[in-house]
XYZ file of C-alpha atoms in Angstrom:
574
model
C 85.274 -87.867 75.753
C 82.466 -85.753 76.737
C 84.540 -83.699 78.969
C 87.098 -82.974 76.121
C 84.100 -82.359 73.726
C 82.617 -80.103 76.168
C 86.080 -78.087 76.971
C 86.658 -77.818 72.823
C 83.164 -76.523 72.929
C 83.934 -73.805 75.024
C 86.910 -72.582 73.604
C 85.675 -72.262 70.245
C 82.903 -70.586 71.306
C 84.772 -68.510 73.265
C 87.196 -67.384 70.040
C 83.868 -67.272 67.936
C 81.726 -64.864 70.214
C 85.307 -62.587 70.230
C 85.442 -62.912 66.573
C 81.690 -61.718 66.125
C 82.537 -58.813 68.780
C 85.490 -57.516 66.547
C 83.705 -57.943 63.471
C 80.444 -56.447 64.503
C 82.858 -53.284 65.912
C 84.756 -52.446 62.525
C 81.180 -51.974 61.036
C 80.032 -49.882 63.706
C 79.483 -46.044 62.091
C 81.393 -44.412 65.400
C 84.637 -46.985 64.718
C 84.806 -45.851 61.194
C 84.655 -42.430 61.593
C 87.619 -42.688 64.173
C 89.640 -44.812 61.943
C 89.158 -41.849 59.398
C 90.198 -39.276 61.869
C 93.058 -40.882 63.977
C 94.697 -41.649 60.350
C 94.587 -38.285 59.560
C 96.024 -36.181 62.501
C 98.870 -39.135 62.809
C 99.815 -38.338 59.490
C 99.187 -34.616 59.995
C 101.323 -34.454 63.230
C 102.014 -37.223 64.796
C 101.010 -38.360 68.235
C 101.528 -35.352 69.664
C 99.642 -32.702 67.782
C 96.621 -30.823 69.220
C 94.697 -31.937 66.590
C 95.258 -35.759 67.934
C 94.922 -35.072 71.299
C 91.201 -33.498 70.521
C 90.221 -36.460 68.466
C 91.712 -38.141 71.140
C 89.693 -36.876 74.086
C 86.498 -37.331 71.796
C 86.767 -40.906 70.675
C 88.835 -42.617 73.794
C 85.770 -43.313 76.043
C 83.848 -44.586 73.775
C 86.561 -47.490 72.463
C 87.656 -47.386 76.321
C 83.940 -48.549 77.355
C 83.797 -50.866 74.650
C 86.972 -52.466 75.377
C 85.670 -52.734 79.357
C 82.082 -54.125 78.327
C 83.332 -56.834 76.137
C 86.609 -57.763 78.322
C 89.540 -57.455 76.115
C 92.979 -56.723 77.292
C 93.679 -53.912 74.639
C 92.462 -52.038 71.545
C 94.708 -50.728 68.809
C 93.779 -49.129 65.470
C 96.242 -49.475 63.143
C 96.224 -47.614 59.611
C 96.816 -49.485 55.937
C 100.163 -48.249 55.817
C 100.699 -49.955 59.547
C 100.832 -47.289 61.770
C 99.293 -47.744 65.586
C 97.803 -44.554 65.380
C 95.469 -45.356 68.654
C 95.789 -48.201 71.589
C 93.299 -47.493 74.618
C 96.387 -48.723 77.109
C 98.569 -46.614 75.195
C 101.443 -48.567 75.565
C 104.774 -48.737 74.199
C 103.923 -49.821 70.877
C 101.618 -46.650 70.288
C 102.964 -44.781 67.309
C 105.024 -47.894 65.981
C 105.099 -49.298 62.245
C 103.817 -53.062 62.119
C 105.337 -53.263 58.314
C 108.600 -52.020 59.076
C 109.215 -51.082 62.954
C 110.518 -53.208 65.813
C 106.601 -54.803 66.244
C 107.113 -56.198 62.531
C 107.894 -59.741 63.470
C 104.795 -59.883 66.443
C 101.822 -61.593 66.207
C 99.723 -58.457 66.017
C 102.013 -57.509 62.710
C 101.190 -61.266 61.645
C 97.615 -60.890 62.154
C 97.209 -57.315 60.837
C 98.724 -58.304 57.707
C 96.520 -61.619 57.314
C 93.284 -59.026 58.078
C 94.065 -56.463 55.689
C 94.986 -58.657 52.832
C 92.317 -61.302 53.307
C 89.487 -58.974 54.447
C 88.589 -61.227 57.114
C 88.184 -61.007 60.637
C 91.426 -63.180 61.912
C 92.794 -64.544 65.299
C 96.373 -64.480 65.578
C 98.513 -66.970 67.099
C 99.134 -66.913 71.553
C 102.614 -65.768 71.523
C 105.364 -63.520 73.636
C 104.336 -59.798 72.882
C 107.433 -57.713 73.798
C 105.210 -54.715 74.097
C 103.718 -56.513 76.776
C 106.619 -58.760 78.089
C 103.667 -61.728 78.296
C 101.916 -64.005 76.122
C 99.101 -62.280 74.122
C 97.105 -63.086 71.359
C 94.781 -60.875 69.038
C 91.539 -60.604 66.881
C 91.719 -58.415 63.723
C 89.597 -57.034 61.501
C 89.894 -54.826 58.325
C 87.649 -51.442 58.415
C 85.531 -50.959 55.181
C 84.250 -47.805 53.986
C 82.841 -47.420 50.338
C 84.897 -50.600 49.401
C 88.201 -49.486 50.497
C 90.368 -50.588 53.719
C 90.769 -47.412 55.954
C 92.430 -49.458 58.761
C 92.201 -52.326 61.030
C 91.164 -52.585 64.725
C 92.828 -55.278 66.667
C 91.835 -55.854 70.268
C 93.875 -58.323 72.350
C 92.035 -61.059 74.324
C 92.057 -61.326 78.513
C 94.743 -63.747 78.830
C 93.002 -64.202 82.752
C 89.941 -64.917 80.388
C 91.668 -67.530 78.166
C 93.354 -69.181 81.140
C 90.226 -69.038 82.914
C 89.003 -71.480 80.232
C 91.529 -73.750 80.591
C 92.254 -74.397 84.632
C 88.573 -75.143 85.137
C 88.963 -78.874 86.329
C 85.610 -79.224 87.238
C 85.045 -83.398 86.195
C 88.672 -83.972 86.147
C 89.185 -85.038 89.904
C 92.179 -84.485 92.031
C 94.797 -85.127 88.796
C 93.210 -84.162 85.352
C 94.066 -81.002 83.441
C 93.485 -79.540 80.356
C 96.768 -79.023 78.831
C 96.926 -76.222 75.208
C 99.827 -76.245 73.196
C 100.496 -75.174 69.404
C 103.161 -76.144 67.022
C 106.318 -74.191 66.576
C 108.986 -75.609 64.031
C 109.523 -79.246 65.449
C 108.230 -78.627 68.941
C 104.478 -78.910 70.687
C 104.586 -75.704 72.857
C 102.244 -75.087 76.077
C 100.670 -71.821 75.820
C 98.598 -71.934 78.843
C 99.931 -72.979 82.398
C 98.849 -76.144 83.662
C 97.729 -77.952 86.660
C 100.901 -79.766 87.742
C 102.985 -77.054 86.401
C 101.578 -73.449 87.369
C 104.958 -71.743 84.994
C 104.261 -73.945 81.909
C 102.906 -71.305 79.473
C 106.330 -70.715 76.530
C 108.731 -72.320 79.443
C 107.477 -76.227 78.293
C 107.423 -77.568 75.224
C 107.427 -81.361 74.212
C 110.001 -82.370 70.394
C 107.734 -83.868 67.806
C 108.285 -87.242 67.523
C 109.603 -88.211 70.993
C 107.634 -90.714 73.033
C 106.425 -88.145 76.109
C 103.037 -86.770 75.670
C 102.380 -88.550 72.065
C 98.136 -86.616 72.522
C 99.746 -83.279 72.534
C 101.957 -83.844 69.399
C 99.128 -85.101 67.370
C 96.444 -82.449 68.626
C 98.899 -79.772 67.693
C 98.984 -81.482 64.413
C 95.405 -81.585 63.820
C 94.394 -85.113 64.900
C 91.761 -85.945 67.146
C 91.718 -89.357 69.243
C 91.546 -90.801 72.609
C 93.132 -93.435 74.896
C 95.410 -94.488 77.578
C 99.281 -92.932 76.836
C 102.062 -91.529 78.609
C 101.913 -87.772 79.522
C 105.050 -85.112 80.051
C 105.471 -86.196 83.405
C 105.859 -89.371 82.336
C 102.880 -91.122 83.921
C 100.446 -93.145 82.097
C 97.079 -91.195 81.661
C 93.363 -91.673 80.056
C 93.440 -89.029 77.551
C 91.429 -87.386 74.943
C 92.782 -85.135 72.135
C 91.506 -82.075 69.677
C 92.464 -79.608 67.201
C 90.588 -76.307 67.867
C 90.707 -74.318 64.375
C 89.733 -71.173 65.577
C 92.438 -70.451 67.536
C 94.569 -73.017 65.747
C 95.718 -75.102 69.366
C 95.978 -78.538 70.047
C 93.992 -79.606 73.103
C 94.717 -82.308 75.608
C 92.137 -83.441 78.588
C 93.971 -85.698 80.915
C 93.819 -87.509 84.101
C 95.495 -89.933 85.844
C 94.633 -93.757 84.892
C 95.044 -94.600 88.874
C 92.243 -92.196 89.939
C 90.286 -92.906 86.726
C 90.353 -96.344 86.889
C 90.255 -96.842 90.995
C 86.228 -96.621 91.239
C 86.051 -99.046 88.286
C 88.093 -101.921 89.566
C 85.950 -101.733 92.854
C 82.495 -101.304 91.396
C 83.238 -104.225 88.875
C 82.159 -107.924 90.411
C 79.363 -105.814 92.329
C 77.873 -103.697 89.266
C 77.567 -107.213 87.188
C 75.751 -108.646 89.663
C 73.344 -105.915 90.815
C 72.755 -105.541 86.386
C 71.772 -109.433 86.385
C 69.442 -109.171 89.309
C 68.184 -106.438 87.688
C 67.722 -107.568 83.929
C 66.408 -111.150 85.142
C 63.964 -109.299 87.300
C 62.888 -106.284 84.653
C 62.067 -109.302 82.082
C 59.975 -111.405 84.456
C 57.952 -108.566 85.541
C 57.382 -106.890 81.771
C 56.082 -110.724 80.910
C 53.600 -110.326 83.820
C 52.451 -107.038 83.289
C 52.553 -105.764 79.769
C 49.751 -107.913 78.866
C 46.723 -106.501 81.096
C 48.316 -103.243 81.642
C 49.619 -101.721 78.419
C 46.039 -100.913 76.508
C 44.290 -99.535 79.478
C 47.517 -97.389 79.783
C 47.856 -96.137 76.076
C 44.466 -94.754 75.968
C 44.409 -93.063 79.423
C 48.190 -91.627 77.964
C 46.258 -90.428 74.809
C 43.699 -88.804 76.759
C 45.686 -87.163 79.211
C 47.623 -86.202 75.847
C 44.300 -84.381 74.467
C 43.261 -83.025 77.186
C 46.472 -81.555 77.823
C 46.590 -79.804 74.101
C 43.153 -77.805 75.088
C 40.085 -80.635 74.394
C 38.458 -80.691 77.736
C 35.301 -82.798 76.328
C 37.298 -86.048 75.346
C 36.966 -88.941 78.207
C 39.096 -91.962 78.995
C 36.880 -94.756 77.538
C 38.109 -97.791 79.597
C 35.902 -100.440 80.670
C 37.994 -102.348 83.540
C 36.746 -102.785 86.997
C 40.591 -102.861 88.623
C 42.659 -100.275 89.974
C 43.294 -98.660 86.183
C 39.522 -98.611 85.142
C 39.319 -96.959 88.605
C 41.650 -94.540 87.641
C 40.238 -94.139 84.320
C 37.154 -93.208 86.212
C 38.171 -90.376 88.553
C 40.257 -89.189 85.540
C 37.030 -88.583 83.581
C 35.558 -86.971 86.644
C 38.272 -84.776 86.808
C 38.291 -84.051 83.003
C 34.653 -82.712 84.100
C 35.583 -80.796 86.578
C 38.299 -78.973 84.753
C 36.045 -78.159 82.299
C 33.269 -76.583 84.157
C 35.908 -74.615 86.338
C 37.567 -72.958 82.617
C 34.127 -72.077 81.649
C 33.603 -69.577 85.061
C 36.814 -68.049 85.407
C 36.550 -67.521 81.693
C 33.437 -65.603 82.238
C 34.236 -64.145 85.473
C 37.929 -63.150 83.875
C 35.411 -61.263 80.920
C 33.332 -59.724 83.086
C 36.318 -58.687 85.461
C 38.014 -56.808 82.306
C 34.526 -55.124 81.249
C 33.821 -54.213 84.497
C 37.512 -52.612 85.340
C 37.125 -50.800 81.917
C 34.416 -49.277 82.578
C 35.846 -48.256 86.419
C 38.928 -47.007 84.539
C 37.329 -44.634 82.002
C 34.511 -43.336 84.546
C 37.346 -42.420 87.022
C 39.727 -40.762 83.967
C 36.519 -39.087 82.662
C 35.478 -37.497 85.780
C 38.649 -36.714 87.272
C 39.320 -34.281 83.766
C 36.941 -31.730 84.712
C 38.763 -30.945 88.562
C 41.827 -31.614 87.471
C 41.534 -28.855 84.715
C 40.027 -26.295 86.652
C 42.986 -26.704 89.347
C 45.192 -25.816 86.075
C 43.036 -22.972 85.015
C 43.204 -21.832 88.189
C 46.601 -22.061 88.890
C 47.791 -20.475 85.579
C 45.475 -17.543 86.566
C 46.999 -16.818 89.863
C 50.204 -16.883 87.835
C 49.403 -14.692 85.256
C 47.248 -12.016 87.654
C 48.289 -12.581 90.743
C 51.839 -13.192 90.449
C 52.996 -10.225 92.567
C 51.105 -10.893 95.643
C 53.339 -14.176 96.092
C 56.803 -14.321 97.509
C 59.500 -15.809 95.514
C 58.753 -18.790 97.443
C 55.321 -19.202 96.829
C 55.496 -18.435 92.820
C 57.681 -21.295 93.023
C 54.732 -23.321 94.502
C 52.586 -22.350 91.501
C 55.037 -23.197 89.195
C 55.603 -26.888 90.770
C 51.418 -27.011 90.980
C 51.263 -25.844 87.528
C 53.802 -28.588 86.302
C 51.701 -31.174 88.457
C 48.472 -30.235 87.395
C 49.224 -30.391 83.546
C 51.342 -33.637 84.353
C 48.196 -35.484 86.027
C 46.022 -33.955 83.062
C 48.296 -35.658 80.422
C 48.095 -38.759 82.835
C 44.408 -38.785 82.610
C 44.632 -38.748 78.557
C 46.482 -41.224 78.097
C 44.419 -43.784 80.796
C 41.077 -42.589 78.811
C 43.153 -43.556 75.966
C 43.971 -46.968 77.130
C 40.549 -47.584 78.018
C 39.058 -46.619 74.612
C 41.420 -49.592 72.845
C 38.437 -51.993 74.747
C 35.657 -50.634 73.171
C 36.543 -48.692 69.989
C 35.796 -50.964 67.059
C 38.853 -51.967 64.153
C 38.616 -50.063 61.223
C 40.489 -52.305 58.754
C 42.311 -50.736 55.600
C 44.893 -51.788 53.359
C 48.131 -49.556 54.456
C 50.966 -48.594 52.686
C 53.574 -48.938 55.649
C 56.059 -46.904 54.464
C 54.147 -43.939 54.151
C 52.462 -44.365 57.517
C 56.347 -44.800 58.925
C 57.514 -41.459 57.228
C 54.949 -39.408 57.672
C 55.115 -40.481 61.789
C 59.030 -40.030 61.208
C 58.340 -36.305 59.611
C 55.779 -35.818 62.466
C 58.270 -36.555 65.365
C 61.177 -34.709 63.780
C 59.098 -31.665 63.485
C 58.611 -31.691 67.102
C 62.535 -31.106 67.588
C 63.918 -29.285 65.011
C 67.439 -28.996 66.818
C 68.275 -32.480 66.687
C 70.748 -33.930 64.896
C 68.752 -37.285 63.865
C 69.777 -39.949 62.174
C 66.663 -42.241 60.391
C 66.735 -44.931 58.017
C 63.216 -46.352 56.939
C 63.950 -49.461 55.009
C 61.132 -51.133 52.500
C 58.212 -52.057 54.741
C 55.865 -54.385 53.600
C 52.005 -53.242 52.892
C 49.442 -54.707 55.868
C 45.880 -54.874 56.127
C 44.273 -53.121 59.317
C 43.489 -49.710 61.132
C 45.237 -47.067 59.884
C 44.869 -44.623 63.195
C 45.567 -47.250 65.674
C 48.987 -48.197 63.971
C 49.808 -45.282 63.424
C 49.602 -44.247 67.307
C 51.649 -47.659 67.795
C 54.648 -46.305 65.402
C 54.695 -42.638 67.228
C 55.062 -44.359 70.358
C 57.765 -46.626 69.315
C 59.380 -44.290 67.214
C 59.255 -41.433 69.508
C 60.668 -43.548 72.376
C 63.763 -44.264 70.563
C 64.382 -40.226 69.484
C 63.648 -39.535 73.693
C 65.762 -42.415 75.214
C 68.500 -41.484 72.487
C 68.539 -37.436 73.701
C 71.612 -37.998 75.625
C 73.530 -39.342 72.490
C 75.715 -37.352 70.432
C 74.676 -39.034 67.608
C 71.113 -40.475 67.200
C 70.704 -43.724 65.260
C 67.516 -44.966 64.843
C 66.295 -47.990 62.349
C 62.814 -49.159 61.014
C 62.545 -52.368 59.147
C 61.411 -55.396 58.930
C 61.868 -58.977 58.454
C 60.685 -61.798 56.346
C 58.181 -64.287 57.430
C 55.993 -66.214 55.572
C 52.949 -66.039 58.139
C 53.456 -62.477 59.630
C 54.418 -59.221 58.713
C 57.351 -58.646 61.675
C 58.408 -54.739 61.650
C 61.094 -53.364 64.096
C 62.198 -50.087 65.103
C 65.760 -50.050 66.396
C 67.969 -47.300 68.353
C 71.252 -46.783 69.876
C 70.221 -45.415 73.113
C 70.532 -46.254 76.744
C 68.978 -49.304 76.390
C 67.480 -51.431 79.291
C 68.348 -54.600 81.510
C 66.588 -57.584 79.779
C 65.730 -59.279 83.338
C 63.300 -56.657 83.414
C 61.678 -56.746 79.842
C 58.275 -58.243 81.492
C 57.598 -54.807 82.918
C 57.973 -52.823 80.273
C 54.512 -53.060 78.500
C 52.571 -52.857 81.789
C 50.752 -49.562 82.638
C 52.590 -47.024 84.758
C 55.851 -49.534 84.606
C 58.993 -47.126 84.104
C 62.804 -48.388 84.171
C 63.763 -45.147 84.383
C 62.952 -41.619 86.125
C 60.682 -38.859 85.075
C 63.720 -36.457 85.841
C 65.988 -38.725 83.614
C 63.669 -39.157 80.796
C 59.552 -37.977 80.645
C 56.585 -39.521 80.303
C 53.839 -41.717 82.074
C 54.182 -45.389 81.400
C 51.199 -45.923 79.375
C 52.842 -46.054 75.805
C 54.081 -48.712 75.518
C 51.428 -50.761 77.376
C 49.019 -48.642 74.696
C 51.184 -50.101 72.035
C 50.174 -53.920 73.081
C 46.601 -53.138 73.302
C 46.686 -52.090 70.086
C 48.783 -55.374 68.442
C 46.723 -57.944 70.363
C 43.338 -56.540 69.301
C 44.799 -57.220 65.628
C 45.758 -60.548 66.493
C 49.794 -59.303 66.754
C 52.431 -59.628 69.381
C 54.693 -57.155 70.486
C 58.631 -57.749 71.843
C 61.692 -55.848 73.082
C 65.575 -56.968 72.728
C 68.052 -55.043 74.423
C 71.470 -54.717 76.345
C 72.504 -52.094 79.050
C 74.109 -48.866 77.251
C 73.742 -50.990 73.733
C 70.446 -49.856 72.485
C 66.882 -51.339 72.212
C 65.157 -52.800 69.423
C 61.509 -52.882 69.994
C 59.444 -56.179 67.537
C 55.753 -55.958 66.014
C 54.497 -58.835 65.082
C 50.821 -59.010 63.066
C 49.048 -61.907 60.710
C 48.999 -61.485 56.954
């Protein structure tokens, strides 16, 4: 039972993570804009116009990677009046009508149909696709824009994926199998090959009603049990039946009552003796013990308990002279210890922090005044003295110029960091949507040739300095405009989400994105997961950025996936 649980489990999740991919695509500003413009040159020309094949060449890679990243099989888009007017393998059935061609009658027709009427996100049935000349089965989903269906994109599932699902016999032994098969007129069809037959999948099917494999009948019919029956081999079995809805299969988990049963029948006389000895002896030593031993234990447990949740002072009050008030004893000691050990690395961790502070704005602060004059001086051998170089060497200024200023800026930003310690909160109420548009204005200003794209939802008002938050939002803002500079088209979101003890802000991109293994380094000084030549800057921002939230009592987060964006989390007390 737990196997067959555990199998349904995965299957449906499997069909409902696919169903969340498709559905979170058709909403996805790039996909509607293609759906817009692959309608239009079809109808303008066909598949063979210029103007397709440049709307073509724009939009391919982008539903190509998709379709890679997220494993299916195939992407079509198909138009309201049921034209394929785009399929990433380009196959056969490119171009073809699903209302009235020779596709009409396939499940992607059936499941086009149910999307656009419905409006619904819909999985077809696993059937033969003659496009294909295999077994396929599809996930559809209407395209909105301004209330109207523009389309539907349908992406057909990995059928290695699917099958991948279903020949895992891991707990099934040497003769279970997980066996999938889904109604058709008066006959339970297997859809998926199966352990004892590797061509099963369309080529088997078992009549309704007969007496060989009774669990797939009723599974396919929606009815969920378990028990010992006879399978389509015609050997008895343990078996354990489902309905999955989301794909709409019946689901069988099998094995063999001979190998299930063998370790039973031996284990049997020897088990219910071992569990007598056992019980008999379990009893007569609870009698003995539970007396003297179960107060002493409870309150040592409850003061282990409190001095586990952070009070140090509380003591194990137990009076006994025998092995447990002996324990009691060295507990307290302990307890003692503990505490007087917190109290100096608390104060040495203090006076650690003040004292590497103070190193790091002392070296910051007197490293400015060499550091400019090697940029003063450069720039003046550049600007005066330019001619008495070779090409070679005014290339050597140039790199020491670049350096120079690049170590300056590096400087800044450390004395930065180390004012955060020292300078003292300046608490205000702020309006945060002002704060977040005039940063927004600020940053846009900066790069007037960029085609950005902003939205600045309703922020909610917060109490505390005005300055330091609003260096926090111009360096999370104006990381998502720089690691979006390689897009074509820049997204970027602020918002923020309800919580009754914190005001929780967010500013979201679609950029490059990062590897969440490596999220730990990203607010630590000097940590970069990318190249200065790929995308500038010094690795203090974001560390900068925490500073600031924990000395208002806030936490800070990122959420990302490779190539998929970031979305970066501030989180500060009411």
């Amino acid at each position: 039972l737990a196997t067959a649980e555990s199998k349904a489990g995965q299957i449906e999740d499997y069909f409902l993570a696919r169903k969340r991919d498709v559905t979170t695509l058709s909403h996805t500003p790039t996909l509607i804009d293609a759906m817009e413009r692959f309608d239009t040159v079809f109808e303008k020309g066909g598949l063979d116009s210029l103007e397709y094949g440049e709307v073509d060449r724009q939009v391919r890679p982008f539903l190509t990677y998709y379709r890679e990243l997220a494993g299916f099989a195939d992407l079509f888009l198909i138009s309201p009046k049921g034209d394929a007017v785009f399929s990433v393998n380009r196959g056969e059935d490119l171009g073809s009508n699903y209302k009235t061609g020779y596709y009409k009658d396939s499940e992607l027709a059936k499941v086009f149909d149910r999307a656009s009427t419905l409006l619904e996100t819909e999985v077809s049935d696993f059937g033969y696709y003659p496009a294909t000349n295999e077994p396929a089965a599809f996930i559809a989903s209407p395209i909105i824009k301004e209330g109207a269906v523009i389309g539907v994109v349908a992406l057909q599932l990995s059928n290695k994926e699917v099958y991948q699902l279903v020949l895992d016999y891991t707990g099934l032994g040497q003769t279970g199998e997980t066996i999938i098969g889904s109604a058709v007129q008066n006959k339970a069809v297997f859809v998926t090959p199966v352990r004892h037959d590797p061509h099963a999948a369309f080529r088997r099917s078992v009549t309704i009603g007969s007496v060989l494999d009774i669990p797939l009948q009723e599974a396919a019919q929606a009815k969920k049990r378990h028990g010992i029956t006879v399978d389509y081999r015609g050997k008895p079995v343990l078996a354990a039946w489902r309905y999955l809805p989301s794909p709409r299969w019946g689901m069988v988990i099998k094995i063999d009552t001979d190998e299930a049963f063998a370790p039973i029948h031996n284990l049997k006389n020897v088990s219910l003796i071992i569990s007598l000895i056992v019980v008999i002896l379990v009893i007569i030593a609870a009698l003995l013990i539970s007396k003297s031993f179960s107060d002493p234990i409870v309150k040592l447990t409850r003061a282990t308990g409190l001095i586990a949740a952070g009070d140090l002072t509380h003591r194990a009050n137990i009076q006994s002279t025998d092995e447990i008030g002996e324990l009691a004893m060295s507990f307290n000691t302990m307890a003692v210890n503990i505490e007087e050990r917190v109290a100096e690395r608390t104060a040495e961790l203090s006076a650690a922090n003040r004292e590497l502070e103070a190193f790091t704005y002392t070296v910051s602060h007197d490293l400015r005044a060499p550091v400019r004059a090697l940029l003063g001086f450069s720039t003046l051998l550049v600007k005066e003295h330019a001619d008495s170089f070779n090409a070679d060497g005014r290339r050597l200024l140039s790199v020491l110029q670049e350096e120079s200023s690049r170590i300056g800026n590096l400087i800044d930003d450390l004395l930065d960091f180390s004012r955060l310690g020292h300078s003292e909160l300046k608490r205000f109420h702020i309006d945060m949507n002002i704060l977040v548009r005039t940063v927004v204005d600020q940053l846009r200003a900066l790069e007037p040739q960029r085609s950005l794209t902003v939205s600045i939802l309703d922020l909610p008002p917060l109490i505390g300095d005005p300055a330091l938050l609003r260096q926090v939002f111009i360096n999370l803002i104006g990381n998502a405009f720089k690691y979006t500079g390689k897009n074509q088209e820049t997204a970027v979101t602020i918002g923020a989400q309800l919580d009754p003890k914190e005001c929780i802000y967010f500013v979201a991109d679609n950029g490059v994105g990062f590897d969440m293994r490596y999220a730990a380094k990203l607010f630590r000084v000097f940590e970069r997961l990318h190249t200065t030549s790929e995308f500038p800057g010094n690795g203090v921002g974001l560390a900068i950025v925490q500073r600031i939230i924990q000395r208002h009592g806030g936490r800070v987060w990122a959420e990302s996936k490779l190539g998929a964006g970031a979305t970066f989390y501030v989180a500060l007390p009411k």
